[in-house]
Amino acid sequence: MKFSVLATVFLSTFAAASYITPLSKRDPLPYEDIQLIVDGANEMIQKYDQDMVKIITDAKLDPKETLAQGSTSGQVNIGICKARGEVGYYLTNLVGLKKLNIKNVEYVSNDFNADAGLLTLVIKAGINPIDLSVDVLGHAIGHCGFLHPHVDISGNVDVNGMKIDILTSIVLDINNGVTVTAAEIAAVAVDFTRIDIDLDGFGIIFNPLLDIVTDSIRGRIKAKLISLVDDEIKPVLQKVVNSKLPFKLF
């Protein structure tokens, strides 16, 4: 399968916990048993970080040629009148996602059904903050009667410190050994340290629109990156995990 390497990242991590034999079925489950599983996952994930590069590039997410487009407008002065100025822009050539690597795995909570022999673990995988870059291409045009001055604009966006936290719910059957029967990526949270935007080409006429366009691009970038993680990266991860279940640990 195209993304089969991802199963190693998500599922083989838990094989490191195979030295827990047998897993206790006491209710509540001893914290030591839970922590050994989480520690094993943490250690193994660090060994497979290099596979994230293949996962991202195979999915054509880095570089990503087309990210988003947008437009905004405002008032400009073209001499004989104050005119409506319109700016359209394209956000292209997203670079940097293949630097994603998992910083650590933390235990969040568990739900243990001793009678059924089922353990549900919720863990949080933290992604090291990464920096991204995006190119900006666009145009501005003014409307004043028969006058339609226009310019081409260009620039770049530097996204500093994009952080991702992934919550995953894992169900383990401990009746006969330990088997992962389900794994669901429950939630993805995305945050940013800073977004810097540098634009050129506005000239004297369209310079009053610079701040408006900058704010529009900043909002568009944030929204698109959040949806990219949720709509494109998360489903790829989930699909590969599902293809490898059930997965016997020991």
PDB file of C-alpha atoms in Angstrom:
ATOM      1  CA  MET A   1       0.000   0.000   0.000  1.00  0.00           C
ATOM      2  CA  LYS A   2       1.255   3.475  -0.823  1.00  0.00           C
ATOM      3  CA  PHE A   3       1.366   4.619   2.775  1.00  0.00           C
ATOM      4  CA  SER A   4       2.105   1.273   4.427  1.00  0.00           C
ATOM      5  CA  VAL A   5       5.144   2.718   6.156  1.00  0.00           C
ATOM      6  CA  LEU A   6       2.779   4.765   8.306  1.00  0.00           C
ATOM      7  CA  ALA A   7       1.482   1.657   9.996  1.00  0.00           C
ATOM      8  CA  THR A   8       4.957   1.158  11.371  1.00  0.00           C
ATOM      9  CA  VAL A   9       4.907   4.638  12.855  1.00  0.00           C
ATOM     10  CA  PHE A  10       1.539   4.228  14.563  1.00  0.00           C
ATOM     11  CA  LEU A  11       1.217   0.537  15.329  1.00  0.00           C
ATOM     12  CA  SER A  12       4.694  -0.947  15.628  1.00  0.00           C
ATOM     13  CA  THR A  13       5.321   1.574  18.386  1.00  0.00           C
ATOM     14  CA  PHE A  14       3.253  -0.502  20.732  1.00  0.00           C
ATOM     15  CA  ALA A  15       5.185  -3.696  20.081  1.00  0.00           C
ATOM     16  CA  ALA A  16       7.880  -2.263  22.342  1.00  0.00           C
ATOM     17  CA  ALA A  17       5.553  -2.935  25.256  1.00  0.00           C
ATOM     18  CA  SER A  18       5.659  -6.706  24.675  1.00  0.00           C
ATOM     19  CA  TYR A  19       7.722  -7.242  27.807  1.00  0.00           C
ATOM     20  CA  ILE A  20       4.562  -6.603  29.861  1.00  0.00           C
ATOM     21  CA  THR A  21       3.513 -10.253  30.249  1.00  0.00           C
ATOM     22  CA  PRO A  22       0.804 -10.756  31.217  1.00  0.00           C
ATOM     23  CA  LEU A  23      -0.972  -7.424  31.317  1.00  0.00           C
ATOM     24  CA  SER A  24      -2.853  -7.106  34.583  1.00  0.00           C
ATOM     25  CA  LYS A  25      -6.636  -7.355  34.437  1.00  0.00           C
ATOM     26  CA  ARG A  26      -7.166  -5.685  37.801  1.00  0.00           C
ATOM     27  CA  ASP A  27      -9.672  -2.848  37.875  1.00  0.00           C
ATOM     28  CA  PRO A  28      -8.482  -0.150  37.891  1.00  0.00           C
ATOM     29  CA  LEU A  29      -5.586  -1.138  35.672  1.00  0.00           C
ATOM     30  CA  PRO A  30      -2.276  -0.368  37.422  1.00  0.00           C
ATOM     31  CA  TYR A  31      -0.723   2.863  36.227  1.00  0.00           C
ATOM     32  CA  GLU A  32       2.619   1.058  35.844  1.00  0.00           C
ATOM     33  CA  ASP A  33       1.175  -1.165  33.097  1.00  0.00           C
ATOM     34  CA  ILE A  34      -0.250   1.829  31.263  1.00  0.00           C
ATOM     35  CA  GLN A  35       2.947   3.833  31.549  1.00  0.00           C
ATOM     36  CA  LEU A  36       5.058   0.963  30.196  1.00  0.00           C
ATOM     37  CA  ILE A  37       2.904   0.877  27.054  1.00  0.00           C
ATOM     38  CA  VAL A  38       3.152   4.649  26.633  1.00  0.00           C
ATOM     39  CA  ASP A  39       6.912   4.634  27.252  1.00  0.00           C
ATOM     40  CA  GLY A  40       7.367   1.912  24.651  1.00  0.00           C
ATOM     41  CA  ALA A  41       5.343   3.918  22.156  1.00  0.00           C
ATOM     42  CA  ASN A  42       7.427   6.994  22.860  1.00  0.00           C
ATOM     43  CA  GLU A  43      10.725   5.184  22.310  1.00  0.00           C
ATOM     44  CA  MET A  44       9.680   3.490  19.089  1.00  0.00           C
ATOM     45  CA  ILE A  45       8.150   6.587  17.505  1.00  0.00           C
ATOM     46  CA  GLN A  46      11.465   8.405  17.774  1.00  0.00           C
ATOM     47  CA  LYS A  47      13.058   5.659  15.638  1.00  0.00           C
ATOM     48  CA  TYR A  48      10.549   6.065  12.828  1.00  0.00           C
ATOM     49  CA  ASP A  49      10.504   9.843  12.510  1.00  0.00           C
ATOM     50  CA  GLN A  50      12.471   9.596   9.253  1.00  0.00           C
ATOM     51  CA  ASP A  51       9.502   7.816   7.669  1.00  0.00           C
ATOM     52  CA  MET A  52       7.428  10.980   8.010  1.00  0.00           C
ATOM     53  CA  VAL A  53       9.357  12.440   5.063  1.00  0.00           C
ATOM     54  CA  LYS A  54       8.133   9.652   2.759  1.00  0.00           C
ATOM     55  CA  ILE A  55       4.588   9.873   4.070  1.00  0.00           C
ATOM     56  CA  ILE A  56       4.341  13.607   3.391  1.00  0.00           C
ATOM     57  CA  THR A  57       6.041  13.555  -0.018  1.00  0.00           C
ATOM     58  CA  ASP A  58       4.042  10.539  -1.242  1.00  0.00           C
ATOM     59  CA  ALA A  59       0.871  12.431  -0.373  1.00  0.00           C
ATOM     60  CA  LYS A  60       2.168  15.402  -2.440  1.00  0.00           C
ATOM     61  CA  LEU A  61       1.926  17.684   0.576  1.00  0.00           C
ATOM     62  CA  ASP A  62       5.511  18.982   0.390  1.00  0.00           C
ATOM     63  CA  PRO A  63       5.960  20.776  -1.825  1.00  0.00           C
ATOM     64  CA  LYS A  64       2.271  21.505  -2.289  1.00  0.00           C
ATOM     65  CA  GLU A  65       1.931  23.486  -5.499  1.00  0.00           C
ATOM     66  CA  THR A  66      -1.481  25.038  -4.861  1.00  0.00           C
ATOM     67  CA  LEU A  67      -2.508  25.951  -1.340  1.00  0.00           C
ATOM     68  CA  ALA A  68      -5.287  28.547  -1.584  1.00  0.00           C
ATOM     69  CA  GLN A  69      -6.484  31.722  -3.218  1.00  0.00           C
ATOM     70  CA  GLY A  70      -8.254  34.797  -1.926  1.00  0.00           C
ATOM     71  CA  SER A  71      -9.267  38.360  -2.604  1.00  0.00           C
ATOM     72  CA  THR A  72      -9.979  41.597  -0.779  1.00  0.00           C
ATOM     73  CA  SER A  73     -10.738  45.208  -1.608  1.00  0.00           C
ATOM     74  CA  GLY A  74     -10.470  48.768  -0.368  1.00  0.00           C
ATOM     75  CA  GLN A  75     -10.320  52.379  -1.482  1.00  0.00           C
ATOM     76  CA  VAL A  76      -7.414  53.863  -3.459  1.00  0.00           C
ATOM     77  CA  ASN A  77      -6.679  57.335  -4.817  1.00  0.00           C
ATOM     78  CA  ILE A  78      -5.748  57.396  -8.514  1.00  0.00           C
ATOM     79  CA  GLY A  79      -5.602  61.164  -8.853  1.00  0.00           C
ATOM     80  CA  ILE A  80      -8.842  62.191 -10.497  1.00  0.00           C
ATOM     81  CA  CYS A  81     -10.978  60.115  -8.144  1.00  0.00           C
ATOM     82  CA  LYS A  82     -11.046  57.814  -5.194  1.00  0.00           C
ATOM     83  CA  ALA A  83     -11.602  54.390  -6.632  1.00  0.00           C
ATOM     84  CA  ARG A  84     -12.388  50.885  -5.504  1.00  0.00           C
ATOM     85  CA  GLY A  85      -9.261  48.772  -5.511  1.00  0.00           C
ATOM     86  CA  GLU A  86      -9.471  45.001  -5.759  1.00  0.00           C
ATOM     87  CA  VAL A  87      -6.680  42.535  -5.021  1.00  0.00           C
ATOM     88  CA  GLY A  88      -6.659  38.854  -5.911  1.00  0.00           C
ATOM     89  CA  TYR A  89      -3.876  36.546  -4.749  1.00  0.00           C
ATOM     90  CA  TYR A  90      -2.714  32.942  -4.974  1.00  0.00           C
ATOM     91  CA  LEU A  91      -0.841  31.065  -2.257  1.00  0.00           C
ATOM     92  CA  THR A  92       1.469  28.515  -3.867  1.00  0.00           C
ATOM     93  CA  ASN A  93       4.472  26.264  -3.285  1.00  0.00           C
ATOM     94  CA  LEU A  94       3.981  25.327   0.360  1.00  0.00           C
ATOM     95  CA  VAL A  95       7.280  23.936   1.666  1.00  0.00           C
ATOM     96  CA  GLY A  96       8.227  22.529   5.070  1.00  0.00           C
ATOM     97  CA  LEU A  97       5.657  19.910   6.075  1.00  0.00           C
ATOM     98  CA  LYS A  98       8.109  17.043   5.588  1.00  0.00           C
ATOM     99  CA  LYS A  99      10.016  18.364   8.607  1.00  0.00           C
ATOM    100  CA  LEU A 100       7.196  17.050  10.794  1.00  0.00           C
ATOM    101  CA  ASN A 101       8.473  14.817  13.564  1.00  0.00           C
ATOM    102  CA  ILE A 102       6.865  13.555  16.735  1.00  0.00           C
ATOM    103  CA  LYS A 103       8.336  15.099  19.853  1.00  0.00           C
ATOM    104  CA  ASN A 104       6.777  12.779  22.399  1.00  0.00           C
ATOM    105  CA  VAL A 105       3.779  10.699  23.324  1.00  0.00           C
ATOM    106  CA  GLU A 106       1.927  11.478  26.525  1.00  0.00           C
ATOM    107  CA  TYR A 107      -0.670   9.493  28.405  1.00  0.00           C
ATOM    108  CA  VAL A 108      -3.981  11.352  28.692  1.00  0.00           C
ATOM    109  CA  SER A 109      -6.564   8.943  30.093  1.00  0.00           C
ATOM    110  CA  ASN A 110      -7.829   5.370  30.099  1.00  0.00           C
ATOM    111  CA  ASP A 111     -11.070   3.465  30.389  1.00  0.00           C
ATOM    112  CA  PHE A 112     -10.670  -0.148  31.515  1.00  0.00           C
ATOM    113  CA  ASN A 113     -13.463  -2.718  31.323  1.00  0.00           C
ATOM    114  CA  ALA A 114     -12.119  -5.580  33.428  1.00  0.00           C
ATOM    115  CA  ASP A 115     -15.104  -7.850  32.724  1.00  0.00           C
ATOM    116  CA  ALA A 116     -14.683  -7.540  28.957  1.00  0.00           C
ATOM    117  CA  GLY A 117     -10.892  -7.369  29.116  1.00  0.00           C
ATOM    118  CA  LEU A 118     -10.816  -4.177  27.053  1.00  0.00           C
ATOM    119  CA  LEU A 119      -8.530  -1.224  27.653  1.00  0.00           C
ATOM    120  CA  THR A 120      -9.071   2.109  25.908  1.00  0.00           C
ATOM    121  CA  LEU A 121      -6.093   4.453  26.039  1.00  0.00           C
ATOM    122  CA  VAL A 122      -6.106   8.078  24.958  1.00  0.00           C
ATOM    123  CA  ILE A 123      -2.638   9.396  24.109  1.00  0.00           C
ATOM    124  CA  LYS A 124      -1.398  12.724  22.793  1.00  0.00           C
ATOM    125  CA  ALA A 125       1.360  12.856  20.197  1.00  0.00           C
ATOM    126  CA  GLY A 126       3.081  16.228  20.144  1.00  0.00           C
ATOM    127  CA  ILE A 127       4.720  17.408  16.914  1.00  0.00           C
ATOM    128  CA  ASN A 128       7.869  19.512  17.171  1.00  0.00           C
ATOM    129  CA  PRO A 129       7.164  23.093  15.985  1.00  0.00           C
ATOM    130  CA  ILE A 130       8.099  23.537  12.319  1.00  0.00           C
ATOM    131  CA  ASP A 131       8.599  26.514  10.003  1.00  0.00           C
ATOM    132  CA  LEU A 132       6.847  26.697   6.626  1.00  0.00           C
ATOM    133  CA  SER A 133       7.145  28.970   3.600  1.00  0.00           C
ATOM    134  CA  VAL A 134       4.540  29.930   0.997  1.00  0.00           C
ATOM    135  CA  ASP A 135       4.851  32.017  -2.185  1.00  0.00           C
ATOM    136  CA  VAL A 136       2.343  34.758  -3.004  1.00  0.00           C
ATOM    137  CA  LEU A 137       1.363  35.821  -6.537  1.00  0.00           C
ATOM    138  CA  GLY A 138      -1.438  38.210  -7.422  1.00  0.00           C
ATOM    139  CA  HIS A 139      -2.671  41.416  -8.965  1.00  0.00           C
ATOM    140  CA  ALA A 140      -4.353  44.666  -7.952  1.00  0.00           C
ATOM    141  CA  ILE A 141      -6.723  46.699 -10.101  1.00  0.00           C
ATOM    142  CA  GLY A 142      -8.471  50.021  -9.578  1.00  0.00           C
ATOM    143  CA  HIS A 143     -11.861  51.065 -10.974  1.00  0.00           C
ATOM    144  CA  CYS A 144     -12.459  54.733 -11.800  1.00  0.00           C
ATOM    145  CA  GLY A 145     -14.666  55.244 -14.828  1.00  0.00           C
ATOM    146  CA  PHE A 146     -12.702  54.191 -17.881  1.00  0.00           C
ATOM    147  CA  LEU A 147      -9.449  54.117 -15.886  1.00  0.00           C
ATOM    148  CA  HIS A 148      -8.349  50.715 -14.621  1.00  0.00           C
ATOM    149  CA  PRO A 149      -4.767  50.920 -13.342  1.00  0.00           C
ATOM    150  CA  HIS A 150      -3.345  47.576 -12.347  1.00  0.00           C
ATOM    151  CA  VAL A 151      -0.145  46.047 -11.009  1.00  0.00           C
ATOM    152  CA  ASP A 152       1.200  42.562 -10.358  1.00  0.00           C
ATOM    153  CA  ILE A 153       2.153  41.750  -6.798  1.00  0.00           C
ATOM    154  CA  SER A 154       4.345  39.027  -5.331  1.00  0.00           C
ATOM    155  CA  GLY A 155       5.900  38.029  -2.058  1.00  0.00           C
ATOM    156  CA  ASN A 156       6.278  35.287   0.489  1.00  0.00           C
ATOM    157  CA  VAL A 157       4.860  34.094   3.780  1.00  0.00           C
ATOM    158  CA  ASP A 158       6.953  32.621   6.595  1.00  0.00           C
ATOM    159  CA  VAL A 159       4.959  30.544   9.065  1.00  0.00           C
ATOM    160  CA  ASN A 160       6.990  30.252  12.255  1.00  0.00           C
ATOM    161  CA  GLY A 161       6.454  27.545  14.838  1.00  0.00           C
ATOM    162  CA  MET A 162       3.424  25.628  13.569  1.00  0.00           C
ATOM    163  CA  LYS A 163       2.532  23.205  16.360  1.00  0.00           C
ATOM    164  CA  ILE A 164       0.326  20.124  16.064  1.00  0.00           C
ATOM    165  CA  ASP A 165      -1.111  17.925  18.816  1.00  0.00           C
ATOM    166  CA  ILE A 166      -2.808  14.658  17.853  1.00  0.00           C
ATOM    167  CA  LEU A 167      -5.158  12.866  20.245  1.00  0.00           C
ATOM    168  CA  THR A 168      -5.547   9.162  19.502  1.00  0.00           C
ATOM    169  CA  SER A 169      -7.874   6.669  21.140  1.00  0.00           C
ATOM    170  CA  ILE A 170      -6.597   3.065  21.133  1.00  0.00           C
ATOM    171  CA  VAL A 171      -8.629   0.005  22.116  1.00  0.00           C
ATOM    172  CA  LEU A 172      -6.682  -3.066  23.312  1.00  0.00           C
ATOM    173  CA  ASP A 173      -8.127  -6.536  23.910  1.00  0.00           C
ATOM    174  CA  ILE A 174      -6.180  -8.212  26.742  1.00  0.00           C
ATOM    175  CA  ASN A 175      -8.173 -11.456  26.977  1.00  0.00           C
ATOM    176  CA  ASN A 176      -5.674 -13.528  24.986  1.00  0.00           C
ATOM    177  CA  GLY A 177      -2.413 -11.641  24.807  1.00  0.00           C
ATOM    178  CA  VAL A 178      -2.739  -7.994  23.862  1.00  0.00           C
ATOM    179  CA  THR A 179      -4.274  -6.940  20.537  1.00  0.00           C
ATOM    180  CA  VAL A 180      -5.035  -3.466  19.213  1.00  0.00           C
ATOM    181  CA  THR A 181      -8.570  -3.793  17.868  1.00  0.00           C
ATOM    182  CA  ALA A 182      -9.240  -0.133  17.047  1.00  0.00           C
ATOM    183  CA  ALA A 183      -7.332   3.127  16.811  1.00  0.00           C
ATOM    184  CA  GLU A 184      -9.030   6.424  16.096  1.00  0.00           C
ATOM    185  CA  ILE A 185      -7.391   9.800  15.620  1.00  0.00           C
ATOM    186  CA  ALA A 186      -9.885  11.665  17.743  1.00  0.00           C
ATOM    187  CA  ALA A 187      -8.749  15.260  17.345  1.00  0.00           C
ATOM    188  CA  VAL A 188      -6.043  17.425  15.822  1.00  0.00           C
ATOM    189  CA  ALA A 189      -5.099  20.841  17.227  1.00  0.00           C
ATOM    190  CA  VAL A 190      -2.982  23.322  15.246  1.00  0.00           C
ATOM    191  CA  ASP A 191      -1.382  26.524  16.516  1.00  0.00           C
ATOM    192  CA  PHE A 192       1.161  29.067  15.270  1.00  0.00           C
ATOM    193  CA  THR A 193       3.853  31.179  16.910  1.00  0.00           C
ATOM    194  CA  ARG A 194       4.027  33.887  14.224  1.00  0.00           C
ATOM    195  CA  ILE A 195       3.184  34.494  10.559  1.00  0.00           C
ATOM    196  CA  ASP A 196       5.371  37.010   8.701  1.00  0.00           C
ATOM    197  CA  ILE A 197       4.301  38.366   5.298  1.00  0.00           C
ATOM    198  CA  ASP A 198       6.457  40.325   2.842  1.00  0.00           C
ATOM    199  CA  LEU A 199       4.773  41.743  -0.285  1.00  0.00           C
ATOM    200  CA  ASP A 200       6.075  43.837  -3.200  1.00  0.00           C
ATOM    201  CA  GLY A 201       4.637  45.573  -6.253  1.00  0.00           C
ATOM    202  CA  PHE A 202       1.833  47.720  -4.833  1.00  0.00           C
ATOM    203  CA  GLY A 203       3.368  51.025  -5.890  1.00  0.00           C
ATOM    204  CA  ILE A 204       2.056  54.439  -4.843  1.00  0.00           C
ATOM    205  CA  ILE A 205      -1.534  53.926  -5.955  1.00  0.00           C
ATOM    206  CA  PHE A 206      -2.196  50.588  -4.290  1.00  0.00           C
ATOM    207  CA  ASN A 207       0.046  50.937  -1.243  1.00  0.00           C
ATOM    208  CA  PRO A 208      -2.963  51.900   0.962  1.00  0.00           C
ATOM    209  CA  LEU A 209      -4.236  48.342   0.424  1.00  0.00           C
ATOM    210  CA  LEU A 210      -1.067  46.704   1.749  1.00  0.00           C
ATOM    211  CA  ASP A 211      -2.280  46.236   5.333  1.00  0.00           C
ATOM    212  CA  ILE A 212      -5.694  45.005   4.192  1.00  0.00           C
ATOM    213  CA  VAL A 213      -4.124  42.417   1.891  1.00  0.00           C
ATOM    214  CA  THR A 214      -1.621  41.337   4.548  1.00  0.00           C
ATOM    215  CA  ASP A 215      -4.408  40.713   7.069  1.00  0.00           C
ATOM    216  CA  SER A 216      -6.422  38.814   4.454  1.00  0.00           C
ATOM    217  CA  ILE A 217      -3.476  36.557   3.592  1.00  0.00           C
ATOM    218  CA  ARG A 218      -2.667  35.908   7.251  1.00  0.00           C
ATOM    219  CA  GLY A 219      -6.220  34.785   7.969  1.00  0.00           C
ATOM    220  CA  ARG A 220      -6.365  32.680   4.802  1.00  0.00           C
ATOM    221  CA  ILE A 221      -3.071  30.943   5.594  1.00  0.00           C
ATOM    222  CA  LYS A 222      -4.155  30.047   9.126  1.00  0.00           C
ATOM    223  CA  ALA A 223      -7.504  28.675   8.012  1.00  0.00           C
ATOM    224  CA  LYS A 224      -6.012  26.684   5.133  1.00  0.00           C
ATOM    225  CA  LEU A 225      -3.215  25.095   7.157  1.00  0.00           C
ATOM    226  CA  ILE A 226      -5.646  24.049   9.872  1.00  0.00           C
ATOM    227  CA  SER A 227      -7.966  22.485   7.293  1.00  0.00           C
ATOM    228  CA  LEU A 228      -4.994  20.886   5.507  1.00  0.00           C
ATOM    229  CA  VAL A 229      -3.963  19.045   8.660  1.00  0.00           C
ATOM    230  CA  ASP A 230      -7.536  18.044   9.476  1.00  0.00           C
ATOM    231  CA  ASP A 231      -8.782  17.245   5.957  1.00  0.00           C
ATOM    232  CA  GLU A 232      -5.696  15.789   4.219  1.00  0.00           C
ATOM    233  CA  ILE A 233      -3.083  14.659   6.734  1.00  0.00           C
ATOM    234  CA  LYS A 234      -5.415  13.172   9.354  1.00  0.00           C
ATOM    235  CA  PRO A 235      -7.431  10.968   6.909  1.00  0.00           C
ATOM    236  CA  VAL A 236      -4.248   9.529   5.393  1.00  0.00           C
ATOM    237  CA  LEU A 237      -3.026   8.527   8.836  1.00  0.00           C
ATOM    238  CA  GLN A 238      -6.383   7.047   9.812  1.00  0.00           C
ATOM    239  CA  LYS A 239      -6.767   5.037   6.593  1.00  0.00           C
ATOM    240  CA  VAL A 240      -3.412   3.329   7.002  1.00  0.00           C
ATOM    241  CA  VAL A 241      -3.980   2.581  10.674  1.00  0.00           C
ATOM    242  CA  ASN A 242      -7.347   0.991   9.863  1.00  0.00           C
ATOM    243  CA  SER A 243      -5.783  -1.205   7.170  1.00  0.00           C
ATOM    244  CA  LYS A 244      -3.503  -2.858   9.743  1.00  0.00           C
ATOM    245  CA  LEU A 245      -6.099  -3.666  12.394  1.00  0.00           C
ATOM    246  CA  PRO A 246      -6.481  -5.884  14.332  1.00  0.00           C
ATOM    247  CA  PHE A 247      -2.812  -5.777  15.331  1.00  0.00           C
ATOM    248  CA  LYS A 248      -1.491  -8.300  17.868  1.00  0.00           C
ATOM    249  CA  LEU A 249       1.136  -6.886  20.184  1.00  0.00           C
ATOM    250  CA  PHE A 250       1.988 -10.070  22.085  1.00  0.00           C
TER     251      PHE A 250
END
